[in-house]
């Protein structure tokens, strides 16, 4: 299947950080999440599609996010960890090449993701616990990130929005 087939057949819509998504599940109950200062589902899950030229731009969540690879081209997650170190992890099924089928982005990590420019698309699921809420989501601009992490300039310039 190609990008547009996935988007149509799965009912995906554009995500504010980039790519396309659809919420698929959330817990039946909610609770008061101290770190969010509000009511949250215990978990939420989305299908998430990235395509060449349509990355997920640098952002941060205040909860862990689990990523699960499903289909298509490998997806690379770029992380600026809480201690300022940079890491990439590629989701896919070519284990011999170092790809992994799942990965956890820890809370507080600034991260973005993409497929290669020569790729069509990659399909993953993302599960956030406690559940995702836009109040727990922070999107970054190139200027904000370059001021703090100039050593990661090429990735920031490619994967962060110029303006919000």
mmCIF file of N, CA, C and O in Angstrom, residues 5-45:
data_model
loop_
_atom_site.group_PDB
_atom_site.id
_atom_site.type_symbol
_atom_site.label_atom_id
_atom_site.label_comp_id
_atom_site.label_asym_id
_atom_site.label_seq_id
_atom_site.Cartn_x
_atom_site.Cartn_y
_atom_site.Cartn_z
ATOM 1 N N UNK A 5 -3.289 5.392 0.251
ATOM 2 C CA UNK A 5 -4.120 4.232 0.591
ATOM 3 C C UNK A 5 -4.278 4.108 2.100
ATOM 4 O O UNK A 5 -5.379 3.910 2.605
ATOM 5 N N UNK A 6 -3.164 4.220 2.822
ATOM 6 C CA UNK A 6 -3.231 4.152 4.293
ATOM 7 C C UNK A 6 -4.098 5.274 4.851
ATOM 8 O O UNK A 6 -4.941 5.054 5.729
ATOM 9 N N UNK A 7 -3.884 6.489 4.358
ATOM 10 C CA UNK A 7 -4.638 7.644 4.863
ATOM 11 C C UNK A 7 -6.132 7.428 4.668
ATOM 12 O O UNK A 7 -6.932 7.627 5.596
ATOM 13 N N UNK A 8 -6.533 6.990 3.484
ATOM 14 C CA UNK A 8 -7.946 6.786 3.177
ATOM 15 C C UNK A 8 -8.528 5.600 3.932
ATOM 16 O O UNK A 8 -9.561 5.724 4.600
ATOM 17 N N UNK A 9 -7.883 4.454 3.842
ATOM 18 C CA UNK A 9 -8.441 3.227 4.432
ATOM 19 C C UNK A 9 -8.461 3.249 5.957
ATOM 20 O O UNK A 9 -9.323 2.622 6.570
ATOM 21 N N UNK A 10 -7.510 3.965 6.577
ATOM 22 C CA UNK A 10 -7.478 4.036 8.037
ATOM 23 C C UNK A 10 -8.168 5.279 8.591
ATOM 24 O O UNK A 10 -8.279 5.439 9.802
ATOM 25 N N UNK A 11 -8.617 6.167 7.711
ATOM 26 C CA UNK A 11 -9.312 7.375 8.158
ATOM 27 C C UNK A 11 -8.406 8.339 8.905
ATOM 28 O O UNK A 11 -8.812 8.970 9.882
ATOM 29 N N UNK A 12 -7.161 8.474 8.435
ATOM 30 C CA UNK A 12 -6.195 9.338 9.097
ATOM 31 C C UNK A 12 -6.405 10.794 8.704
ATOM 32 O O UNK A 12 -6.824 11.095 7.579
ATOM 33 N N UNK A 13 -6.098 11.699 9.642
ATOM 34 C CA UNK A 13 -6.187 13.139 9.396
ATOM 35 C C UNK A 13 -4.851 13.780 9.765
ATOM 36 O O UNK A 13 -4.070 13.217 10.536
ATOM 37 N N UNK A 14 -4.573 14.989 9.252
ATOM 38 C CA UNK A 14 -3.295 15.640 9.561
ATOM 39 C C UNK A 14 -3.125 15.876 11.065
ATOM 40 O O UNK A 14 -4.080 16.244 11.755
ATOM 41 N N UNK A 15 -1.910 15.653 11.550
ATOM 42 C CA UNK A 15 -1.576 15.906 12.950
ATOM 43 C C UNK A 15 -0.860 17.260 13.041
ATOM 44 O O UNK A 15 -0.063 17.583 12.156
ATOM 45 N N UNK A 16 -1.098 18.058 14.085
ATOM 46 C CA UNK A 16 -0.442 19.371 14.201
ATOM 47 C C UNK A 16 1.090 19.315 14.206
ATOM 48 O O UNK A 16 1.735 20.272 13.784
ATOM 49 N N UNK A 17 1.683 18.202 14.641
ATOM 50 C CA UNK A 17 3.140 18.097 14.670
ATOM 51 C C UNK A 17 3.690 17.594 13.334
ATOM 52 O O UNK A 17 4.889 17.569 13.119
ATOM 53 N N UNK A 18 2.806 17.160 12.423
ATOM 54 C CA UNK A 18 3.203 16.592 11.139
ATOM 55 C C UNK A 18 2.716 15.168 11.012
ATOM 56 O O UNK A 18 2.359 14.525 12.002
ATOM 57 N N UNK A 19 2.657 14.657 9.805
ATOM 58 C CA UNK A 19 2.157 13.313 9.569
ATOM 59 C C UNK A 19 0.643 13.255 9.668
ATOM 60 O O UNK A 19 -0.045 14.283 9.681
ATOM 61 N N UNK A 20 0.110 12.038 9.716
ATOM 62 C CA UNK A 20 -1.328 11.797 9.776
ATOM 63 C C UNK A 20 -1.615 10.824 10.908
ATOM 64 O O UNK A 20 -0.801 9.939 11.196
ATOM 65 N N UNK A 21 -2.783 10.936 11.527
ATOM 66 C CA UNK A 21 -3.079 10.079 12.667
ATOM 67 C C UNK A 21 -4.576 9.835 12.822
ATOM 68 O O UNK A 21 -5.410 10.506 12.217
ATOM 69 N N UNK A 22 -4.857 8.886 13.693
ATOM 70 C CA UNK A 22 -6.231 8.631 14.142
ATOM 71 C C UNK A 22 -6.139 8.010 15.527
ATOM 72 O O UNK A 22 -5.397 7.046 15.731
ATOM 73 N N UNK A 23 -6.866 8.584 16.486
ATOM 74 C CA UNK A 23 -6.926 7.946 17.800
ATOM 75 C C UNK A 23 -7.721 6.665 17.656
ATOM 76 O O UNK A 23 -8.804 6.654 17.067
ATOM 77 N N UNK A 24 -7.153 5.579 18.170
ATOM 78 C CA UNK A 24 -7.806 4.283 18.032
ATOM 79 C C UNK A 24 -8.382 3.772 19.344
ATOM 80 O O UNK A 24 -9.402 3.094 19.341
ATOM 81 N N UNK A 25 -7.713 4.065 20.458
ATOM 82 C CA UNK A 25 -8.173 3.574 21.754
ATOM 83 C C UNK A 25 -7.821 4.558 22.854
ATOM 84 O O UNK A 25 -6.864 5.333 22.736
ATOM 85 N N UNK A 26 -8.584 4.493 23.926
ATOM 86 C CA UNK A 26 -8.220 5.118 25.191
ATOM 87 C C UNK A 26 -8.899 4.328 26.297
ATOM 88 O O UNK A 26 -9.855 3.590 26.055
ATOM 89 N N UNK A 27 -8.373 4.459 27.504
ATOM 90 C CA UNK A 27 -8.951 3.725 28.626
ATOM 91 C C UNK A 27 -10.401 4.158 28.836
ATOM 92 O O UNK A 27 -10.812 5.236 28.403
ATOM 93 N N UNK A 28 -11.150 3.311 29.486
ATOM 94 C CA UNK A 28 -12.539 3.648 29.794
ATOM 95 C C UNK A 28 -12.634 4.695 30.894
ATOM 96 O O UNK A 28 -13.581 5.464 30.935
ATOM 97 N N UNK A 29 -11.637 4.702 31.767
ATOM 98 C CA UNK A 29 -11.712 5.620 32.905
ATOM 99 C C UNK A 29 -10.633 6.686 32.821
ATOM 100 O O UNK A 29 -9.684 6.596 32.066
ATOM 101 N N UNK A 30 -10.830 7.724 33.630
ATOM 102 C CA UNK A 30 -9.884 8.830 33.752
ATOM 103 C C UNK A 30 -9.513 8.963 35.220
ATOM 104 O O UNK A 30 -10.225 8.487 36.090
ATOM 105 N N UNK A 31 -8.404 9.609 35.473
ATOM 106 C CA UNK A 31 -7.980 9.868 36.847
ATOM 107 C C UNK A 31 -7.230 11.182 36.871
ATOM 108 O O UNK A 31 -6.881 11.735 35.824
ATOM 109 N N UNK A 32 -6.954 11.697 38.076
ATOM 110 C CA UNK A 32 -6.212 12.945 38.211
ATOM 111 C C UNK A 32 -4.720 12.644 38.106
ATOM 112 O O UNK A 32 -4.151 11.998 38.983
ATOM 113 N N UNK A 33 -4.093 13.103 37.044
ATOM 114 C CA UNK A 33 -2.654 12.900 36.830
ATOM 115 C C UNK A 33 -1.903 14.080 37.446
ATOM 116 O O UNK A 33 -2.032 15.216 36.977
ATOM 117 N N UNK A 34 -1.153 13.827 38.489
ATOM 118 C CA UNK A 34 -0.467 14.897 39.211
ATOM 119 C C UNK A 34 0.455 15.713 38.309
ATOM 120 O O UNK A 34 0.488 16.941 38.395
ATOM 121 N N UNK A 35 1.235 15.036 37.440
ATOM 122 C CA UNK A 35 2.187 15.741 36.592
ATOM 123 C C UNK A 35 1.505 16.607 35.529
ATOM 124 O O UNK A 35 2.127 17.487 34.957
ATOM 125 N N UNK A 36 0.236 16.356 35.286
ATOM 126 C CA UNK A 36 -0.531 17.145 34.311
ATOM 127 C C UNK A 36 -1.488 18.124 34.986
ATOM 128 O O UNK A 36 -2.079 18.959 34.314
ATOM 129 N N UNK A 37 -1.678 17.965 36.281
ATOM 130 C CA UNK A 37 -2.601 18.819 37.037
ATOM 131 C C UNK A 37 -4.013 18.757 36.465
ATOM 132 O O UNK A 37 -4.706 19.760 36.383
ATOM 133 N N UNK A 38 -4.406 17.564 36.025
ATOM 134 C CA UNK A 38 -5.741 17.426 35.461
ATOM 135 C C UNK A 38 -6.125 15.987 35.214
ATOM 136 O O UNK A 38 -5.326 15.067 35.385
ATOM 137 N N UNK A 39 -7.358 15.823 34.783
ATOM 138 C CA UNK A 39 -7.898 14.508 34.470
ATOM 139 C C UNK A 39 -7.301 14.006 33.154
ATOM 140 O O UNK A 39 -7.239 14.746 32.175
ATOM 141 N N UNK A 40 -6.874 12.741 33.154
ATOM 142 C CA UNK A 40 -6.331 12.116 31.950
ATOM 143 C C UNK A 40 -6.827 10.683 31.873
ATOM 144 O O UNK A 40 -7.068 10.031 32.892
ATOM 145 N N UNK A 41 -6.962 10.197 30.624
ATOM 146 C CA UNK A 41 -7.170 8.764 30.443
ATOM 147 C C UNK A 41 -5.931 8.052 30.966
ATOM 148 O O UNK A 41 -4.833 8.604 30.970
ATOM 149 N N UNK A 42 -6.067 6.799 31.339
ATOM 150 C CA UNK A 42 -4.894 6.036 31.794
ATOM 151 C C UNK A 42 -3.929 5.793 30.632
ATOM 152 O O UNK A 42 -2.719 5.712 30.828
ATOM 153 N N UNK A 43 -4.449 5.687 29.412
ATOM 154 C CA UNK A 43 -3.629 5.565 28.218
ATOM 155 C C UNK A 43 -4.455 6.027 27.022
ATOM 156 O O UNK A 43 -5.683 6.051 27.062
ATOM 157 N N UNK A 44 -3.764 6.397 25.957
ATOM 158 C CA UNK A 44 -4.377 6.651 24.655
ATOM 159 C C UNK A 44 -3.492 5.990 23.606
ATOM 160 O O UNK A 44 -2.293 5.802 23.818
ATOM 161 N N UNK A 45 -4.077 5.644 22.463
ATOM 162 C CA UNK A 45 -3.333 5.013 21.385
ATOM 163 C C UNK A 45 -3.752 5.621 20.055
ATOM 164 O O UNK A 45 -4.944 5.879 19.839
#
